[in-house]
Amino acid sequence: MRGNDFLNKMELIDPAYVEAADTKPNKKNTIWVRWAAMAACLCLVAAGAFRISSGKNSRPVLQWSTDFRPESYFRYNLGIDDLAPDKSIAVIPYAASRDFSDNRSRMEADGVIPAMPNHPLYTCTARYLEDGSISCVTFFWQQRGDAYSDLSITAGYQELEQVQDCIYVEIDDRGNIVPPSVTVTERDGIRIVAEGNEHCNKTLTFQNEDGWYQITGSWGDSYEAMGELLDWVWEHPVNFDLFSMEKGSEMTVSSLEEYPDAFSDLLPDFQAFGYVRGKNYLQLKDGTPYAFEGHFYAGVEKSKVDDGSYLFEEGWTEIHWCIDTEPDYYDLQDCPGDISQLSEQQISDVLSEKSSFSFLLDGCFIQVYCKDANAAWAVVASLLKSPA
């Protein structure tokens, strides 16, 4: 897309900004970070789609061959120091979503998605337009630790005119539009647009007769990993019929005020210990409680908790209680075991070094954040079952 084309399309830009896109993220603090990841990755789906269909391109077009190397897709891209610090992204709209994350093993066996054993975290989300038709489907794999990785495939099943409305603009410190830094490759008659490089986030975007696709990788992902996903998608186009709305799980958010009996066996009787309930979030899967996160306060009035003025008081205690019925690989890796294995001394030792401790109760993962080890042990001990 040329400079004048960018200017003519400025009125289409969504004002939302993606902050710190190339910053290494910290390890998650609560279960809600994982739930937000699925929505966050959608901020990348619009990149490059308009450029592919714009027709003219002044940059060299690489011709793909069987000995084409993954790094060649990014041959003409700028280095990280030359990238614009601010990016405005227009995101393809959707009216509803459904979750398909539970079907990973079956999808791998059926060849719907690639097997990625080194990426223990996986989510699959489909988004739909108001008429129920698919807007896009996103497959998202994550790996943590030294081999940090965020890889995703997003596919959209839309008419070309809808995709053309999505543009991506980079703006420099003075507010000037920065010409896109991309490499264009033609493979089997289809143009692939690559952005980013080995030191930052990167994307491979293309559109064929079936729809559009975008592969994304983080600063920690190699060109080889991007190339392998591209080769997979090239040979395994997404079958959108597998992701109709009625086949997915509906994820909704509520609270204990609406579902007072939710997780009653996994929550201490905070009121009996003198705690008042603050903000809390209950996630439902198809109407069934799936996960919970809540804040409970002692030594302060409920009115002060509600308006936030408790922060200026002294002598209050907070317990932040999180429940996940389907803990992930890293949850279980850091968890010492069942609640029966906990002791007051163990909790004290852990909280002297960390902000939280975790345990399993009836197969569910519980993570507790508290600065007061004695207060934490008191409520946890109330859940210990007496021997028969």
mmCIF file of C-alpha atoms in Angstrom:
data_model
loop_
_atom_site.group_PDB
_atom_site.id
_atom_site.type_symbol
_atom_site.label_atom_id
_atom_site.label_comp_id
_atom_site.label_asym_id
_atom_site.label_seq_id
_atom_site.Cartn_x
_atom_site.Cartn_y
_atom_site.Cartn_z
ATOM 1 C CA MET A 1 0.000 0.000 0.000
ATOM 2 C CA ARG A 2 1.354 3.447 -0.912
ATOM 3 C CA GLY A 3 1.398 6.560 1.247
ATOM 4 C CA ASN A 4 -1.684 8.113 -0.346
ATOM 5 C CA ASP A 5 -3.626 4.899 0.161
ATOM 6 C CA PHE A 6 -2.790 5.007 3.844
ATOM 7 C CA LEU A 7 -3.998 8.587 4.126
ATOM 8 C CA ASN A 8 -7.243 7.834 2.312
ATOM 9 C CA LYS A 9 -7.958 4.980 4.702
ATOM 10 C CA MET A 10 -7.131 6.807 7.951
ATOM 11 C CA GLU A 11 -10.792 7.157 8.863
ATOM 12 C CA LEU A 12 -11.043 3.362 9.106
ATOM 13 C CA ILE A 13 -8.477 3.055 11.896
ATOM 14 C CA ASP A 14 -9.677 1.728 15.221
ATOM 15 C CA PRO A 15 -8.297 3.951 18.029
ATOM 16 C CA ALA A 16 -7.248 0.972 20.189
ATOM 17 C CA TYR A 17 -3.534 0.611 20.804
ATOM 18 C CA VAL A 18 -1.504 -2.504 21.563
ATOM 19 C CA GLU A 19 1.004 -1.609 24.294
ATOM 20 C CA ALA A 20 4.442 -3.115 24.796
ATOM 21 C CA ALA A 21 3.997 -5.695 22.031
ATOM 22 C CA ASP A 22 7.670 -6.696 22.069
ATOM 23 C CA THR A 23 8.188 -6.730 25.848
ATOM 24 C CA LYS A 24 8.955 -10.043 27.522
ATOM 25 C CA PRO A 25 5.933 -10.802 29.739
ATOM 26 C CA ASN A 26 6.154 -11.900 33.350
ATOM 27 C CA LYS A 27 4.933 -15.256 34.605
ATOM 28 C CA LYS A 28 1.212 -15.161 35.188
ATOM 29 C CA ASN A 29 -0.004 -14.095 38.611
ATOM 30 C CA THR A 30 -3.529 -15.451 38.417
ATOM 31 C CA ILE A 31 -5.627 -17.745 36.296
ATOM 32 C CA TRP A 32 -7.174 -14.728 34.533
ATOM 33 C CA VAL A 33 -4.000 -14.029 32.560
ATOM 34 C CA ARG A 34 -4.470 -17.251 30.637
ATOM 35 C CA TRP A 35 -8.114 -16.408 29.855
ATOM 36 C CA ALA A 36 -7.091 -12.976 28.549
ATOM 37 C CA ALA A 37 -4.457 -14.430 26.233
ATOM 38 C CA MET A 38 -7.025 -15.732 23.771
ATOM 39 C CA ALA A 39 -8.518 -12.267 23.315
ATOM 40 C CA ALA A 40 -5.153 -10.526 23.192
ATOM 41 C CA CYS A 41 -3.845 -12.583 20.269
ATOM 42 C CA LEU A 42 -6.769 -11.397 18.128
ATOM 43 C CA CYS A 43 -5.204 -7.919 18.072
ATOM 44 C CA LEU A 44 -2.828 -9.256 15.407
ATOM 45 C CA VAL A 45 -5.285 -10.756 12.961
ATOM 46 C CA ALA A 46 -5.728 -7.683 10.781
ATOM 47 C CA ALA A 47 -2.059 -7.068 10.047
ATOM 48 C CA GLY A 48 -1.187 -7.324 6.381
ATOM 49 C CA ALA A 49 -4.599 -8.408 5.105
ATOM 50 C CA PHE A 50 -5.240 -5.180 3.244
ATOM 51 C CA ARG A 51 -1.772 -5.081 1.751
ATOM 52 C CA ILE A 52 -2.145 -8.509 0.239
ATOM 53 C CA SER A 53 -5.227 -7.458 -1.687
ATOM 54 C CA SER A 54 -3.988 -3.963 -2.570
ATOM 55 C CA GLY A 55 -2.437 -5.152 -5.806
ATOM 56 C CA LYS A 56 0.651 -2.970 -6.268
ATOM 57 C CA ASN A 57 3.796 -3.348 -4.203
ATOM 58 C CA SER A 58 7.092 -1.564 -4.813
ATOM 59 C CA ARG A 59 9.113 -4.118 -2.863
ATOM 60 C CA PRO A 60 10.808 -7.124 -4.459
ATOM 61 C CA VAL A 61 8.640 -10.236 -4.563
ATOM 62 C CA LEU A 62 10.528 -13.391 -3.657
ATOM 63 C CA GLN A 63 9.741 -16.514 -5.649
ATOM 64 C CA TRP A 64 9.300 -19.550 -3.450
ATOM 65 C CA SER A 65 10.947 -22.859 -4.314
ATOM 66 C CA THR A 66 11.376 -26.192 -2.532
ATOM 67 C CA ASP A 67 14.744 -25.070 -1.091
ATOM 68 C CA PHE A 68 13.286 -21.834 0.290
ATOM 69 C CA ARG A 69 14.569 -21.159 3.820
ATOM 70 C CA PRO A 70 12.250 -19.897 6.626
ATOM 71 C CA GLU A 71 14.434 -16.823 7.234
ATOM 72 C CA SER A 72 13.966 -15.830 3.596
ATOM 73 C CA TYR A 73 10.357 -14.916 4.324
ATOM 74 C CA PHE A 74 11.696 -12.037 6.456
ATOM 75 C CA ARG A 75 14.640 -11.075 4.234
ATOM 76 C CA TYR A 76 13.789 -7.398 3.699
ATOM 77 C CA ASN A 77 12.355 -6.575 7.111
ATOM 78 C CA LEU A 78 13.834 -3.853 9.295
ATOM 79 C CA GLY A 79 15.650 -4.539 12.560
ATOM 80 C CA ILE A 80 13.933 -4.104 15.893
ATOM 81 C CA ASP A 81 15.528 -0.672 16.525
ATOM 82 C CA ASP A 82 13.877 0.642 13.368
ATOM 83 C CA LEU A 83 10.362 -0.469 14.209
ATOM 84 C CA ALA A 84 7.811 2.178 15.089
ATOM 85 C CA PRO A 85 7.105 2.322 18.848
ATOM 86 C CA ASP A 86 3.388 2.819 18.399
ATOM 87 C CA LYS A 87 0.984 0.760 16.298
ATOM 88 C CA SER A 88 -2.692 1.245 15.633
ATOM 89 C CA ILE A 89 -4.545 -1.909 14.631
ATOM 90 C CA ALA A 90 -8.037 -2.353 13.244
ATOM 91 C CA VAL A 91 -9.412 -5.611 14.582
ATOM 92 C CA ILE A 92 -11.964 -7.634 12.656
ATOM 93 C CA PRO A 93 -15.228 -7.407 14.611
ATOM 94 C CA TYR A 94 -17.190 -10.285 16.098
ATOM 95 C CA ALA A 95 -20.451 -10.640 18.018
ATOM 96 C CA ALA A 96 -19.944 -13.951 19.861
ATOM 97 C CA SER A 97 -17.275 -16.527 20.624
ATOM 98 C CA ARG A 98 -16.984 -20.205 21.502
ATOM 99 C CA ASP A 99 -14.166 -22.232 23.033
ATOM 100 C CA PHE A 100 -12.764 -25.437 21.484
ATOM 101 C CA SER A 101 -9.705 -25.871 23.716
ATOM 102 C CA ASP A 102 -10.835 -29.209 25.140
ATOM 103 C CA ASN A 103 -10.451 -30.950 21.785
ATOM 104 C CA ARG A 104 -6.679 -30.685 21.377
ATOM 105 C CA SER A 105 -5.854 -34.417 21.386
ATOM 106 C CA ARG A 106 -8.660 -35.282 19.006
ATOM 107 C CA MET A 107 -7.764 -32.456 16.634
ATOM 108 C CA GLU A 108 -4.131 -33.579 16.595
ATOM 109 C CA ALA A 109 -5.150 -37.168 15.872
ATOM 110 C CA ASP A 110 -7.461 -36.024 13.069
ATOM 111 C CA GLY A 111 -4.810 -33.779 11.515
ATOM 112 C CA VAL A 112 -6.757 -30.587 12.163
ATOM 113 C CA ILE A 113 -3.843 -29.018 14.066
ATOM 114 C CA PRO A 114 -0.154 -29.935 14.302
ATOM 115 C CA ALA A 115 1.140 -31.845 17.316
ATOM 116 C CA MET A 116 3.283 -29.487 19.386
ATOM 117 C CA PRO A 117 4.377 -31.465 22.476
ATOM 118 C CA ASN A 118 6.816 -28.774 23.599
ATOM 119 C CA HIS A 119 3.941 -26.298 23.972
ATOM 120 C CA PRO A 120 1.868 -27.531 26.935
ATOM 121 C CA LEU A 121 -0.523 -24.556 26.924
ATOM 122 C CA TYR A 122 -3.122 -24.513 24.160
ATOM 123 C CA THR A 123 -6.351 -22.663 23.435
ATOM 124 C CA CYS A 124 -8.681 -22.634 20.466
ATOM 125 C CA THR A 125 -11.323 -19.947 20.077
ATOM 126 C CA ALA A 126 -13.784 -19.258 17.272
ATOM 127 C CA ARG A 127 -15.397 -15.840 16.757
ATOM 128 C CA TYR A 128 -18.695 -15.278 14.959
ATOM 129 C CA LEU A 129 -20.494 -12.419 13.261
ATOM 130 C CA GLU A 130 -24.019 -11.362 14.205
ATOM 131 C CA ASP A 131 -25.559 -13.788 11.725
ATOM 132 C CA GLY A 132 -23.684 -16.709 13.333
ATOM 133 C CA SER A 133 -21.176 -17.115 10.514
ATOM 134 C CA ILE A 134 -17.507 -17.519 11.419
ATOM 135 C CA SER A 135 -15.416 -14.389 11.638
ATOM 136 C CA CYS A 136 -12.184 -16.179 12.537
ATOM 137 C CA VAL A 137 -10.697 -19.160 14.353
ATOM 138 C CA THR A 138 -7.514 -18.886 16.428
ATOM 139 C CA PHE A 139 -5.246 -21.731 17.561
ATOM 140 C CA PHE A 140 -2.813 -20.559 20.235
ATOM 141 C CA TRP A 141 0.172 -22.500 21.653
ATOM 142 C CA GLN A 142 2.374 -21.334 24.523
ATOM 143 C CA GLN A 143 5.595 -22.452 26.139
ATOM 144 C CA ARG A 144 7.193 -20.806 29.166
ATOM 145 C CA GLY A 145 10.621 -20.826 30.757
ATOM 146 C CA ASP A 146 13.879 -20.317 28.871
ATOM 147 C CA ALA A 147 12.314 -21.526 25.598
ATOM 148 C CA TYR A 148 9.596 -18.859 25.653
ATOM 149 C CA SER A 149 7.107 -19.162 22.814
ATOM 150 C CA ASP A 150 3.755 -17.746 21.741
ATOM 151 C CA LEU A 151 2.666 -19.225 18.414
ATOM 152 C CA SER A 152 -0.748 -18.921 16.831
ATOM 153 C CA ILE A 153 -2.653 -19.545 13.628
ATOM 154 C CA THR A 154 -5.651 -17.355 12.884
ATOM 155 C CA ALA A 155 -7.922 -18.105 9.927
ATOM 156 C CA GLY A 156 -10.822 -16.034 8.687
ATOM 157 C CA TYR A 157 -13.728 -17.209 6.602
ATOM 158 C CA GLN A 158 -14.894 -13.955 5.043
ATOM 159 C CA GLU A 159 -15.577 -12.233 1.769
ATOM 160 C CA LEU A 160 -12.633 -10.331 0.336
ATOM 161 C CA GLU A 161 -14.410 -6.991 0.730
ATOM 162 C CA GLN A 162 -14.595 -7.455 4.518
ATOM 163 C CA VAL A 163 -10.898 -8.235 4.752
ATOM 164 C CA GLN A 164 -10.021 -5.178 2.665
ATOM 165 C CA ASP A 165 -11.425 -2.887 5.330
ATOM 166 C CA CYS A 166 -8.746 -4.025 7.778
ATOM 167 C CA ILE A 167 -5.505 -2.054 7.687
ATOM 168 C CA TYR A 168 -2.385 -1.784 9.780
ATOM 169 C CA VAL A 169 -0.590 1.525 10.333
ATOM 170 C CA GLU A 170 2.705 2.347 12.025
ATOM 171 C CA ILE A 171 3.273 5.899 13.289
ATOM 172 C CA ASP A 172 6.611 7.452 14.267
ATOM 173 C CA ASP A 173 7.311 9.834 17.160
ATOM 174 C CA ARG A 174 6.198 12.823 15.072
ATOM 175 C CA GLY A 175 2.904 11.299 14.033
ATOM 176 C CA ASN A 176 4.029 10.469 10.492
ATOM 177 C CA ILE A 177 2.945 7.251 8.840
ATOM 178 C CA VAL A 178 5.869 4.856 8.498
ATOM 179 C CA PRO A 179 6.030 2.832 5.265
ATOM 180 C CA PRO A 180 5.474 -0.825 6.058
ATOM 181 C CA SER A 181 8.591 -2.922 6.471
ATOM 182 C CA VAL A 182 7.621 -6.229 4.913
ATOM 183 C CA THR A 183 8.917 -9.024 2.740
ATOM 184 C CA VAL A 184 6.589 -10.404 0.078
ATOM 185 C CA THR A 185 6.937 -13.967 -1.212
ATOM 186 C CA GLU A 186 4.901 -15.581 -3.957
ATOM 187 C CA ARG A 187 4.260 -19.286 -3.340
ATOM 188 C CA ASP A 188 2.063 -21.375 -5.601
ATOM 189 C CA GLY A 189 0.584 -18.164 -6.997
ATOM 190 C CA ILE A 190 -0.324 -16.805 -3.544
ATOM 191 C CA ARG A 191 1.427 -13.835 -1.968
ATOM 192 C CA ILE A 192 2.691 -14.149 1.610
ATOM 193 C CA VAL A 193 3.439 -10.966 3.566
ATOM 194 C CA ALA A 194 5.999 -11.248 6.402
ATOM 195 C CA GLU A 195 6.516 -8.643 9.117
ATOM 196 C CA GLY A 196 8.905 -8.475 12.066
ATOM 197 C CA ASN A 197 12.190 -10.275 12.598
ATOM 198 C CA GLU A 198 13.943 -12.647 14.961
ATOM 199 C CA HIS A 199 14.141 -10.059 17.754
ATOM 200 C CA CYS A 200 10.446 -9.151 17.952
ATOM 201 C CA ASN A 201 6.939 -10.297 17.172
ATOM 202 C CA LYS A 202 6.482 -11.548 13.646
ATOM 203 C CA THR A 203 3.651 -12.467 11.298
ATOM 204 C CA LEU A 204 3.105 -14.365 8.061
ATOM 205 C CA THR A 205 -0.150 -13.421 6.342
ATOM 206 C CA PHE A 206 -1.753 -14.667 3.152
ATOM 207 C CA GLN A 207 -5.120 -15.074 1.507
ATOM 208 C CA ASN A 208 -6.318 -17.827 -0.794
ATOM 209 C CA GLU A 209 -9.654 -18.790 -2.292
ATOM 210 C CA ASP A 210 -10.802 -20.366 0.983
ATOM 211 C CA GLY A 211 -10.085 -17.409 3.293
ATOM 212 C CA TRP A 212 -7.228 -15.564 4.949
ATOM 213 C CA TYR A 213 -4.587 -16.828 7.359
ATOM 214 C CA GLN A 214 -2.139 -15.226 9.738
ATOM 215 C CA ILE A 215 0.612 -17.004 11.652
ATOM 216 C CA THR A 216 2.099 -15.091 14.571
ATOM 217 C CA GLY A 217 5.190 -15.659 16.660
ATOM 218 C CA SER A 218 6.724 -13.904 19.652
ATOM 219 C CA TRP A 219 10.197 -12.468 20.127
ATOM 220 C CA GLY A 220 11.213 -15.919 21.380
ATOM 221 C CA ASP A 221 10.052 -17.837 18.302
ATOM 222 C CA SER A 222 12.455 -18.727 15.527
ATOM 223 C CA TYR A 223 12.028 -18.364 11.792
ATOM 224 C CA GLU A 224 12.028 -22.170 11.632
ATOM 225 C CA ALA A 225 9.018 -22.381 13.956
ATOM 226 C CA MET A 226 7.148 -19.854 11.828
ATOM 227 C CA GLY A 227 8.068 -21.724 8.652
ATOM 228 C CA GLU A 228 6.893 -25.053 10.061
ATOM 229 C CA LEU A 229 3.474 -23.623 10.948
ATOM 230 C CA LEU A 230 3.190 -22.045 7.515
ATOM 231 C CA ASP A 231 4.021 -25.341 5.802
ATOM 232 C CA TRP A 232 1.425 -27.089 7.968
ATOM 233 C CA VAL A 233 -1.326 -24.606 7.121
ATOM 234 C CA TRP A 234 -0.377 -24.772 3.455
ATOM 235 C CA GLU A 235 -1.078 -28.504 3.435
ATOM 236 C CA HIS A 236 -3.913 -28.472 6.023
ATOM 237 C CA PRO A 237 -6.367 -25.640 5.358
ATOM 238 C CA VAL A 238 -8.813 -25.020 8.190
ATOM 239 C CA ASN A 239 -12.122 -26.837 7.861
ATOM 240 C CA PHE A 240 -14.449 -24.143 9.196
ATOM 241 C CA ASP A 241 -17.347 -26.620 9.390
ATOM 242 C CA LEU A 242 -15.679 -28.089 12.488
ATOM 243 C CA PHE A 243 -16.105 -24.798 14.344
ATOM 244 C CA SER A 244 -19.778 -23.989 14.024
ATOM 245 C CA MET A 245 -21.181 -22.145 17.022
ATOM 246 C CA GLU A 246 -23.274 -25.038 18.350
ATOM 247 C CA LYS A 247 -20.178 -27.284 18.577
ATOM 248 C CA GLY A 248 -18.182 -25.001 20.871
ATOM 249 C CA SER A 249 -18.360 -24.164 24.572
ATOM 250 C CA GLU A 250 -19.746 -20.808 25.639
ATOM 251 C CA MET A 251 -17.549 -19.063 28.202
ATOM 252 C CA THR A 252 -19.260 -16.399 30.312
ATOM 253 C CA VAL A 253 -18.318 -14.384 33.386
ATOM 254 C CA SER A 254 -20.497 -13.875 36.443
ATOM 255 C CA SER A 255 -19.979 -13.612 40.226
ATOM 256 C CA LEU A 256 -20.833 -15.277 43.528
ATOM 257 C CA GLU A 257 -23.623 -12.741 43.922
ATOM 258 C CA GLU A 258 -25.337 -14.449 40.988
ATOM 259 C CA TYR A 259 -24.230 -18.001 41.871
ATOM 260 C CA PRO A 260 -23.903 -18.057 45.694
ATOM 261 C CA ASP A 261 -23.465 -21.853 45.860
ATOM 262 C CA ALA A 262 -20.689 -22.064 43.289
ATOM 263 C CA PHE A 263 -17.567 -23.835 44.571
ATOM 264 C CA SER A 264 -19.022 -23.998 48.081
ATOM 265 C CA ASP A 265 -16.810 -27.031 48.845
ATOM 266 C CA LEU A 266 -13.678 -25.230 47.664
ATOM 267 C CA LEU A 267 -14.197 -21.909 49.432
ATOM 268 C CA PRO A 268 -13.701 -21.394 53.176
ATOM 269 C CA ASP A 269 -16.506 -19.773 55.152
ATOM 270 C CA PHE A 270 -14.818 -16.388 54.985
ATOM 271 C CA GLN A 271 -17.720 -14.690 56.741
ATOM 272 C CA ALA A 272 -17.227 -16.917 59.787
ATOM 273 C CA PHE A 273 -13.634 -15.690 59.973
ATOM 274 C CA GLY A 274 -14.742 -12.057 59.836
ATOM 275 C CA TYR A 275 -13.985 -11.436 56.165
ATOM 276 C CA VAL A 276 -16.123 -9.403 53.782
ATOM 277 C CA ARG A 277 -16.254 -10.231 50.108
ATOM 278 C CA GLY A 278 -14.853 -7.777 47.588
ATOM 279 C CA LYS A 279 -14.600 -8.051 43.833
ATOM 280 C CA ASN A 280 -14.979 -11.587 42.548
ATOM 281 C CA TYR A 281 -15.234 -13.226 39.155
ATOM 282 C CA LEU A 282 -16.807 -16.537 38.313
ATOM 283 C CA GLN A 283 -16.173 -18.071 34.913
ATOM 284 C CA LEU A 284 -18.799 -20.429 33.517
ATOM 285 C CA LYS A 285 -18.431 -22.986 30.740
ATOM 286 C CA ASP A 286 -21.827 -23.658 29.178
ATOM 287 C CA GLY A 287 -23.435 -22.361 32.356
ATOM 288 C CA THR A 288 -21.377 -24.518 34.751
ATOM 289 C CA PRO A 289 -18.838 -22.907 37.140
ATOM 290 C CA TYR A 290 -15.399 -23.437 35.682
ATOM 291 C CA ALA A 291 -13.037 -21.115 37.560
ATOM 292 C CA PHE A 292 -13.131 -18.445 40.247
ATOM 293 C CA GLU A 293 -11.115 -15.518 41.517
ATOM 294 C CA GLY A 294 -12.154 -13.490 44.550
ATOM 295 C CA HIS A 295 -10.837 -11.000 47.107
ATOM 296 C CA PHE A 296 -11.761 -11.207 50.795
ATOM 297 C CA TYR A 297 -10.941 -8.632 53.493
ATOM 298 C CA ALA A 298 -10.788 -8.707 57.298
ATOM 299 C CA GLY A 299 -10.419 -5.782 59.684
ATOM 300 C CA VAL A 300 -12.240 -3.316 57.444
ATOM 301 C CA GLU A 301 -15.850 -2.339 56.770
ATOM 302 C CA LYS A 302 -17.634 -3.592 53.666
ATOM 303 C CA SER A 303 -18.422 -0.025 52.554
ATOM 304 C CA LYS A 304 -14.725 0.824 52.519
ATOM 305 C CA VAL A 305 -13.984 -2.307 50.489
ATOM 306 C CA ASP A 306 -16.677 -1.386 47.962
ATOM 307 C CA ASP A 307 -15.418 2.161 47.422
ATOM 308 C CA GLY A 308 -11.721 1.285 47.633
ATOM 309 C CA SER A 309 -11.021 3.499 50.637
ATOM 310 C CA TYR A 310 -9.798 0.487 52.646
ATOM 311 C CA LEU A 311 -6.395 1.110 51.086
ATOM 312 C CA PHE A 312 -5.985 4.133 53.353
ATOM 313 C CA GLU A 313 -6.878 2.162 56.487
ATOM 314 C CA GLU A 314 -4.507 0.205 58.732
ATOM 315 C CA GLY A 315 -4.720 -3.294 60.115
ATOM 316 C CA TRP A 316 -6.688 -4.969 57.339
ATOM 317 C CA THR A 317 -5.903 -8.367 55.814
ATOM 318 C CA GLU A 318 -6.606 -9.501 52.267
ATOM 319 C CA ILE A 319 -6.867 -13.043 50.975
ATOM 320 C CA HIS A 320 -6.999 -13.482 47.210
ATOM 321 C CA TRP A 321 -8.472 -16.921 46.450
ATOM 322 C CA CYS A 322 -8.306 -18.525 42.970
ATOM 323 C CA ILE A 323 -9.854 -21.791 41.801
ATOM 324 C CA ASP A 324 -9.274 -23.593 38.495
ATOM 325 C CA THR A 325 -11.061 -26.866 37.737
ATOM 326 C CA GLU A 326 -8.732 -27.562 34.797
ATOM 327 C CA PRO A 327 -5.199 -26.626 35.905
ATOM 328 C CA ASP A 328 -2.588 -26.380 33.186
ATOM 329 C CA TYR A 329 0.853 -27.957 32.977
ATOM 330 C CA TYR A 330 2.658 -25.139 34.756
ATOM 331 C CA ASP A 331 0.062 -24.960 37.546
ATOM 332 C CA LEU A 332 0.640 -28.614 38.373
ATOM 333 C CA GLN A 333 4.390 -28.312 37.988
ATOM 334 C CA ASP A 334 4.583 -25.652 40.711
ATOM 335 C CA CYS A 335 1.966 -27.222 42.980
ATOM 336 C CA PRO A 336 3.310 -29.131 46.044
ATOM 337 C CA GLY A 337 0.338 -31.487 46.115
ATOM 338 C CA ASP A 338 -2.942 -32.140 47.892
ATOM 339 C CA ILE A 339 -4.199 -29.914 50.699
ATOM 340 C CA SER A 340 -3.641 -32.793 53.128
ATOM 341 C CA GLN A 341 0.107 -32.333 52.630
ATOM 342 C CA LEU A 342 0.051 -28.691 53.724
ATOM 343 C CA SER A 343 1.133 -27.454 57.129
ATOM 344 C CA GLU A 344 1.190 -24.073 58.824
ATOM 345 C CA GLN A 345 4.988 -24.047 58.718
ATOM 346 C CA GLN A 346 5.050 -24.881 55.023
ATOM 347 C CA ILE A 347 2.718 -21.992 54.186
ATOM 348 C CA SER A 348 4.811 -19.660 56.325
ATOM 349 C CA ASP A 349 7.997 -20.742 54.546
ATOM 350 C CA VAL A 350 6.501 -20.281 51.096
ATOM 351 C CA LEU A 351 4.994 -16.854 51.841
ATOM 352 C CA SER A 352 8.303 -15.640 53.234
ATOM 353 C CA GLU A 353 9.698 -15.913 49.703
ATOM 354 C CA LYS A 354 6.669 -15.699 47.404
ATOM 355 C CA SER A 355 3.359 -13.875 47.266
ATOM 356 C CA SER A 356 1.246 -17.025 46.986
ATOM 357 C CA PHE A 357 1.021 -20.747 47.613
ATOM 358 C CA SER A 358 -1.023 -23.451 45.904
ATOM 359 C CA PHE A 359 -2.520 -26.867 46.519
ATOM 360 C CA LEU A 360 -5.025 -29.339 45.099
ATOM 361 C CA LEU A 361 -8.445 -29.917 46.612
ATOM 362 C CA ASP A 362 -10.834 -32.501 45.146
ATOM 363 C CA GLY A 363 -8.787 -32.401 41.927
ATOM 364 C CA CYS A 364 -9.083 -28.623 41.561
ATOM 365 C CA PHE A 365 -6.154 -26.227 41.633
ATOM 366 C CA ILE A 366 -6.275 -23.589 44.389
ATOM 367 C CA GLN A 367 -3.898 -20.623 44.509
ATOM 368 C CA VAL A 368 -3.932 -18.288 47.504
ATOM 369 C CA TYR A 369 -2.334 -14.853 47.706
ATOM 370 C CA CYS A 370 -1.862 -13.444 51.225
ATOM 371 C CA LYS A 371 0.815 -11.549 53.142
ATOM 372 C CA ASP A 372 -0.248 -12.973 56.511
ATOM 373 C CA ALA A 373 0.713 -16.662 56.820
ATOM 374 C CA ASN A 374 -1.269 -17.138 60.022
ATOM 375 C CA ALA A 375 -4.449 -15.753 58.457
ATOM 376 C CA ALA A 376 -3.933 -17.881 55.361
ATOM 377 C CA TRP A 377 -3.420 -21.062 57.368
ATOM 378 C CA ALA A 378 -6.541 -20.436 59.452
ATOM 379 C CA VAL A 379 -8.867 -20.430 56.429
ATOM 380 C CA VAL A 380 -7.030 -23.238 54.634
ATOM 381 C CA ALA A 381 -7.132 -25.469 57.716
ATOM 382 C CA SER A 382 -10.904 -25.124 57.809
ATOM 383 C CA LEU A 383 -11.041 -27.066 54.538
ATOM 384 C CA LEU A 384 -9.000 -29.992 55.822
ATOM 385 C CA LYS A 385 -11.174 -33.075 56.042
ATOM 386 C CA SER A 386 -11.118 -35.006 59.269
ATOM 387 C CA PRO A 387 -9.988 -38.643 58.876
ATOM 388 C CA ALA A 388 -12.852 -41.122 58.794
#
